[in-house]
Amino acid sequence: MDWQPDQQGLQQVLQLLKDSQSPNTATQRIVQDKLKQLNQFPDFNNYLIFVLTRLKTEDEPTRSLSGLILKNNVKAHYQSFPPPVADFIKQECLNNLGDASSLIRATIGILITTIASKGELQMWPELLPQLCNLLNSEDYNTCEGAFGALQKICEDSSELLDSDALNRPLNIMIPKFLQFFKHCSPKIRSHAIACVNQFIMDRAQALMDNIDTFIEHLFALAVDDDPEVRKNVCRALVMLLEVRIDRLIPHMHSIIQYMLQRTQDHDENVALEACEFWLTLAEQPICKEVLASHLVQLIPILVNGMKYSEIDIILLKGDVEEDEAVPDSEQDIKPRFHKSRTVTLPHEAERPDGSEDTEDDDDDDALSDWNLRKCSAAALDVLANVFREELLPHLLPLLKGLLFHPEWVVKESGILVLGAIAEGCMQGMVPYLPELIPHLIQCLSDKKALVRSIACWTLSRYAHWVVSQPPDMHLKPLMTELLKRILDGNKRVQEAACSAFATLEEEACTELVPYLSYILDTLVFAFGKYQHKNLLILYDAIGTLADSVGHHLNQPEYIQKLMPPLIQKWNELKDEDKDLFPLLECLSSVATALQSGFLPYCEPVYQRCVTLVQKTLAQAMMYTQHPEQYEAPDKDFMIVALDLLSGLAEGLGGHVEQLVARSNIMTLLFQCMQDSMPEVRQSSFALLGDLTKACFIHVKPCIAEFMPILGTNLNPEFISVCNNATWAIGEICMQMGAEMQPYVQMVLNNLVEIINRPNTPKTLLENTAITIGRLGYVCPQEVAPMLQQFIRPWCTSLRNIRDNEEKDSAFRGICMMIGVNPGGVVQDFIFFCDAVASWVSPKDDLRDMFYKILHGFKDQVGEENWQQFSEQFPPLLKERLAAFYGV
């Protein structure tokens, strides 16, 4: 006998469903409490499914809501449903997938998928066969309902469906889906493609066995009238390009022709899917060869797609010119992530590397959803990197018309095009820049805010070239105009100008020193004018300025301008406020730049950082002991605080000693170094190294406790943690001297293992080499026996490092170890010669050490053997050794 509801109970449930649609918060609270009570009754869920599937007299929103409440119950505690209840729900779902209402069909589909995802695909063996059976129904609603449920299952459980756990149902399902590509209903065709599409990226075997049929069927649907079908066809082709390009190559010419049409589809969703094709194709090795002849068609299409649509302009409030007085709504502000401190060494010929710039081809955050404009710009950017100058003949004729166009929307898209190609076509653009840059600088004062903001971004993409010219030519006018834009009346322009200025600072570095007073006046003025979101970007611009000009900032008049507003913000913010992150990062850069100039401000800043670390540790402890009573802390507070303490120690040097003496930072550091979160450990080791350099007297008493922790963290699985721990050990060596001896064995084997690991990142190799050298410098007897196991990678990883203190101490260590164990270097002596030649001007006593080793080796092997040996040297190495060391 089927389960039947009690009428009174049914009325109660219906009343509850009606109440829960009320906008009144008090009513909502009562509903929530009532739901909690009703969930005590096992058959409450029967009532919910009954309303969804049987009460066809009720209105659809109420029935659907009943299903959604049931779905949440399934999610929360399906395991505890009594078997008769679970069976009733499953049966009702399968029997009613053909409901007349598409909303109810979709709700039942969601419910089926939720049950399936609770591990029930295995426990509900009849589900997939029955759904596949329902596809054959003559009744459209049943077929569509079953397909809707199958599509959701394919999305949620694609891996499971392609596994032995279920006897590989895909072998039946994929051929079945392919039959429906030719169905007369566009909705069903669309479901069928969407189902198969779920299995492309994982290269499901059942799909690979039918790949040619699949591609044939896709081609047959290429000109389908339904936009949803066309969108799924485009999506399939984009994914196939990534995983089965071999099957597409024979048809590539016609696929490209098809995608050129679809990228101009009047349905923007289809155009967007098609535009992804160019992004994906650009990453394939065959891109150049198959696309070159089509550029003449493709480039104008992409450029055309880069205009704002009318909807974009409405959403972006493109007609609102002044909004600086309007406060930001909190959801406008994206969460920020703090990038923990990593210790790196200076390299030869260092130019600021732009590769970590956010590769965002635009700054429409309000539309941070991906759209045709962004996709077209991104595609043009990657294609510029593939084709380089070859792109320009197709672009330049278009650009002139765009950049000087009377309609602002067209002009704006031209400026975006110019920015998008900056990286790939830089060489080819250079002849035009002397004319273009002044035009762009003029666009910074355009009357449309969206033109001003895109001009900021595009100019920042050419900052490197601007800085390479005499400063009065372009740098000065650009800087002057950008600083005006930082004070623009429009918030989007302020944001774009601040970001562009930060990029300019990184490129110009000390070139900005003559203008510091003027720059600081502007940035400080912006403090009083900015709303919440742009304030966070302003902190970044100030921090970058400090990083770029360094100690030049340490002038009383500059400190007077900059510090009061920063400290005022610092005092306004509470310890729980996430705005502290960017402010702490900014202060860390400022403290490092100002050095002793930061002394008057350091005490309250230091104290607060220690408090933040202490609070976070305490909260973490409470949470570990009573997870049900306390919330887990946000450890970012502690990470950012540790990094600012590092900045203080680095900037203030010995002056930090009294602050450390009056605080319990060493005890806190001991806990942080053992935290479960890698980023916390990473920042603690950076701070340990900086404190070792600044005030070792407070670190030394802890060494016996700290060293074993450092040793266990020499684990390259966590690159940055391992890197900072390695660096800290090296700094400790330099302070401990021969007293390091008891700890050598704790760390040496791990370091030698890391330096010999393939694919280890360069930074980690360099720091490991420096630390091995320093260990050998203070304890040569202990380290020298291992010389042969690390000398070759040691030499190759340090040859590109600039002359500096760290390199100096490491090479002294190597020389001392060679003295103890000359045999260890014999087989790899050519690598040692090469590393020695990488020094530009070693100190005299270090040069003598090199001289003795080189001549000692030469005397030992004899003139004739040395001649043969040095024949292998590259000419440059030969010259340098002869000139500097007379060998």
PDB file of N, CA and C in Angstrom, residues 805-847:
ATOM      1  N   GLU A 805      77.063  39.892  -0.094  1.00  0.00           N
ATOM      2  CA  GLU A 805      77.559  39.285   1.156  1.00  0.00           C
ATOM      3  C   GLU A 805      77.274  37.786   1.216  1.00  0.00           C
ATOM      4  N   GLU A 806      76.059  37.403   0.801  1.00  0.00           N
ATOM      5  CA  GLU A 806      75.688  35.994   0.932  1.00  0.00           C
ATOM      6  C   GLU A 806      76.559  35.119   0.029  1.00  0.00           C
ATOM      7  N   LYS A 807      76.781  35.612  -1.190  1.00  0.00           N
ATOM      8  CA  LYS A 807      77.609  34.856  -2.124  1.00  0.00           C
ATOM      9  C   LYS A 807      79.048  34.794  -1.590  1.00  0.00           C
ATOM     10  N   ASP A 808      79.498  35.911  -1.006  1.00  0.00           N
ATOM     11  CA  ASP A 808      80.861  35.981  -0.464  1.00  0.00           C
ATOM     12  C   ASP A 808      81.080  34.903   0.605  1.00  0.00           C
ATOM     13  N   SER A 809      80.164  34.851   1.597  1.00  0.00           N
ATOM     14  CA  SER A 809      80.376  33.877   2.686  1.00  0.00           C
ATOM     15  C   SER A 809      80.284  32.448   2.159  1.00  0.00           C
ATOM     16  N   ALA A 810      79.384  32.214   1.187  1.00  0.00           N
ATOM     17  CA  ALA A 810      79.223  30.853   0.670  1.00  0.00           C
ATOM     18  C   ALA A 810      80.479  30.388  -0.066  1.00  0.00           C
ATOM     19  N   PHE A 811      81.077  31.294  -0.850  1.00  0.00           N
ATOM     20  CA  PHE A 811      82.290  30.909  -1.593  1.00  0.00           C
ATOM     21  C   PHE A 811      83.486  30.727  -0.659  1.00  0.00           C
ATOM     22  N   ARG A 812      83.542  31.532   0.408  1.00  0.00           N
ATOM     23  CA  ARG A 812      84.609  31.288   1.389  1.00  0.00           C
ATOM     24  C   ARG A 812      84.470  29.881   1.954  1.00  0.00           C
ATOM     25  N   GLY A 813      83.194  29.492   2.212  1.00  0.00           N
ATOM     26  CA  GLY A 813      82.955  28.138   2.740  1.00  0.00           C
ATOM     27  C   GLY A 813      83.438  27.064   1.788  1.00  0.00           C
ATOM     28  N   ILE A 814      83.132  27.237   0.511  1.00  0.00           N
ATOM     29  CA  ILE A 814      83.550  26.235  -0.487  1.00  0.00           C
ATOM     30  C   ILE A 814      85.073  26.133  -0.525  1.00  0.00           C
ATOM     31  N   CYS A 815      85.753  27.306  -0.497  1.00  0.00           N
ATOM     32  CA  CYS A 815      87.223  27.282  -0.533  1.00  0.00           C
ATOM     33  C   CYS A 815      87.790  26.557   0.684  1.00  0.00           C
ATOM     34  N   MET A 816      87.178  26.803   1.854  1.00  0.00           N
ATOM     35  CA  MET A 816      87.687  26.134   3.060  1.00  0.00           C
ATOM     36  C   MET A 816      87.457  24.625   2.976  1.00  0.00           C
ATOM     37  N   MET A 817      86.306  24.220   2.401  1.00  0.00           N
ATOM     38  CA  MET A 817      86.028  22.780   2.294  1.00  0.00           C
ATOM     39  C   MET A 817      86.965  22.117   1.288  1.00  0.00           C
ATOM     40  N   ILE A 818      87.299  22.844   0.207  1.00  0.00           N
ATOM     41  CA  ILE A 818      88.242  22.285  -0.766  1.00  0.00           C
ATOM     42  C   ILE A 818      89.597  22.097  -0.087  1.00  0.00           C
ATOM     43  N   GLY A 819      89.938  23.028   0.818  1.00  0.00           N
ATOM     44  CA  GLY A 819      91.182  22.882   1.583  1.00  0.00           C
ATOM     45  C   GLY A 819      91.188  21.594   2.401  1.00  0.00           C
ATOM     46  N   VAL A 820      90.046  21.255   2.991  1.00  0.00           N
ATOM     47  CA  VAL A 820      89.953  20.055   3.833  1.00  0.00           C
ATOM     48  C   VAL A 820      89.880  18.788   2.973  1.00  0.00           C
ATOM     49  N   ASN A 821      89.166  18.875   1.824  1.00  0.00           N
ATOM     50  CA  ASN A 821      88.928  17.676   1.017  1.00  0.00           C
ATOM     51  C   ASN A 821      89.108  17.990  -0.467  1.00  0.00           C
ATOM     52  N   PRO A 822      90.379  18.222  -0.914  1.00  0.00           N
ATOM     53  CA  PRO A 822      90.578  18.627  -2.308  1.00  0.00           C
ATOM     54  C   PRO A 822      90.081  17.566  -3.295  1.00  0.00           C
ATOM     55  N   GLY A 823      90.129  16.304  -2.891  1.00  0.00           N
ATOM     56  CA  GLY A 823      89.686  15.232  -3.791  1.00  0.00           C
ATOM     57  C   GLY A 823      88.220  15.379  -4.172  1.00  0.00           C
ATOM     58  N   GLY A 824      87.429  16.012  -3.314  1.00  0.00           N
ATOM     59  CA  GLY A 824      85.987  16.109  -3.551  1.00  0.00           C
ATOM     60  C   GLY A 824      85.623  16.980  -4.738  1.00  0.00           C
ATOM     61  N   VAL A 825      86.570  17.818  -5.196  1.00  0.00           N
ATOM     62  CA  VAL A 825      86.227  18.762  -6.255  1.00  0.00           C
ATOM     63  C   VAL A 825      86.857  18.365  -7.592  1.00  0.00           C
ATOM     64  N   VAL A 826      87.770  17.386  -7.556  1.00  0.00           N
ATOM     65  CA  VAL A 826      88.571  17.086  -8.756  1.00  0.00           C
ATOM     66  C   VAL A 826      87.712  16.786  -9.984  1.00  0.00           C
ATOM     67  N   GLN A 827      86.714  15.897  -9.824  1.00  0.00           N
ATOM     68  CA  GLN A 827      85.945  15.486 -11.006  1.00  0.00           C
ATOM     69  C   GLN A 827      85.139  16.628 -11.608  1.00  0.00           C
ATOM     70  N   ASP A 828      84.753  17.604 -10.779  1.00  0.00           N
ATOM     71  CA  ASP A 828      83.890  18.686 -11.274  1.00  0.00           C
ATOM     72  C   ASP A 828      84.625  20.017 -11.282  1.00  0.00           C
ATOM     73  N   PHE A 829      85.948  19.964 -11.449  1.00  0.00           N
ATOM     74  CA  PHE A 829      86.727  21.200 -11.283  1.00  0.00           C
ATOM     75  C   PHE A 829      86.337  22.278 -12.294  1.00  0.00           C
ATOM     76  N   ILE A 830      85.926  21.858 -13.492  1.00  0.00           N
ATOM     77  CA  ILE A 830      85.558  22.855 -14.519  1.00  0.00           C
ATOM     78  C   ILE A 830      84.368  23.688 -14.031  1.00  0.00           C
ATOM     79  N   PHE A 831      83.448  23.061 -13.263  1.00  0.00           N
ATOM     80  CA  PHE A 831      82.282  23.804 -12.743  1.00  0.00           C
ATOM     81  C   PHE A 831      82.729  24.831 -11.712  1.00  0.00           C
ATOM     82  N   PHE A 832      83.736  24.427 -10.930  1.00  0.00           N
ATOM     83  CA  PHE A 832      84.262  25.370  -9.930  1.00  0.00           C
ATOM     84  C   PHE A 832      84.905  26.563 -10.639  1.00  0.00           C
ATOM     85  N   CYS A 833      85.684  26.291 -11.693  1.00  0.00           N
ATOM     86  CA  CYS A 833      86.324  27.385 -12.446  1.00  0.00           C
ATOM     87  C   CYS A 833      85.270  28.349 -12.978  1.00  0.00           C
ATOM     88  N   ASP A 834      84.205  27.805 -13.513  1.00  0.00           N
ATOM     89  CA  ASP A 834      83.137  28.627 -14.079  1.00  0.00           C
ATOM     90  C   ASP A 834      82.486  29.488 -12.996  1.00  0.00           C
ATOM     91  N   ALA A 835      82.268  28.898 -11.813  1.00  0.00           N
ATOM     92  CA  ALA A 835      81.625  29.646 -10.727  1.00  0.00           C
ATOM     93  C   ALA A 835      82.540  30.772 -10.248  1.00  0.00           C
ATOM     94  N   VAL A 836      83.841  30.511 -10.172  1.00  0.00           N
ATOM     95  CA  VAL A 836      84.802  31.534  -9.749  1.00  0.00           C
ATOM     96  C   VAL A 836      84.783  32.698 -10.748  1.00  0.00           C
ATOM     97  N   ALA A 837      84.706  32.349 -12.035  1.00  0.00           N
ATOM     98  CA  ALA A 837      84.730  33.388 -13.075  1.00  0.00           C
ATOM     99  C   ALA A 837      83.478  34.255 -13.052  1.00  0.00           C
ATOM    100  N   SER A 838      82.419  33.802 -12.330  1.00  0.00           N
ATOM    101  CA  SER A 838      81.193  34.610 -12.291  1.00  0.00           C
ATOM    102  C   SER A 838      81.332  35.819 -11.358  1.00  0.00           C
ATOM    103  N   TRP A 839      82.442  35.875 -10.589  1.00  0.00           N
ATOM    104  CA  TRP A 839      82.655  37.028  -9.698  1.00  0.00           C
ATOM    105  C   TRP A 839      83.167  38.218 -10.501  1.00  0.00           C
ATOM    106  N   VAL A 840      82.577  39.377 -10.262  1.00  0.00           N
ATOM    107  CA  VAL A 840      83.053  40.581 -10.945  1.00  0.00           C
ATOM    108  C   VAL A 840      84.196  41.198 -10.134  1.00  0.00           C
ATOM    109  N   SER A 841      83.945  41.411  -8.837  1.00  0.00           N
ATOM    110  CA  SER A 841      85.024  41.982  -8.017  1.00  0.00           C
ATOM    111  C   SER A 841      84.989  41.391  -6.610  1.00  0.00           C
ATOM    112  N   PRO A 842      85.573  40.194  -6.465  1.00  0.00           N
ATOM    113  CA  PRO A 842      85.629  39.595  -5.122  1.00  0.00           C
ATOM    114  C   PRO A 842      86.579  40.399  -4.229  1.00  0.00           C
ATOM    115  N   LYS A 843      86.366  40.358  -2.908  1.00  0.00           N
ATOM    116  CA  LYS A 843      87.299  41.016  -1.983  1.00  0.00           C
ATOM    117  C   LYS A 843      88.685  40.388  -2.148  1.00  0.00           C
ATOM    118  N   ASP A 844      89.694  41.166  -1.796  1.00  0.00           N
ATOM    119  CA  ASP A 844      91.066  40.707  -2.067  1.00  0.00           C
ATOM    120  C   ASP A 844      91.374  39.351  -1.456  1.00  0.00           C
ATOM    121  N   ASP A 845      90.986  39.155  -0.178  1.00  0.00           N
ATOM    122  CA  ASP A 845      91.369  37.882   0.461  1.00  0.00           C
ATOM    123  C   ASP A 845      90.620  36.702  -0.164  1.00  0.00           C
ATOM    124  N   LEU A 846      89.404  36.946  -0.668  1.00  0.00           N
ATOM    125  CA  LEU A 846      88.665  35.866  -1.329  1.00  0.00           C
ATOM    126  C   LEU A 846      89.320  35.562  -2.682  1.00  0.00           C
ATOM    127  N   ARG A 847      89.751  36.626  -3.380  1.00  0.00           N
ATOM    128  CA  ARG A 847      90.441  36.426  -4.654  1.00  0.00           C
ATOM    129  C   ARG A 847      91.712  35.595  -4.437  1.00  0.00           C
TER     130      ARG A 847
END
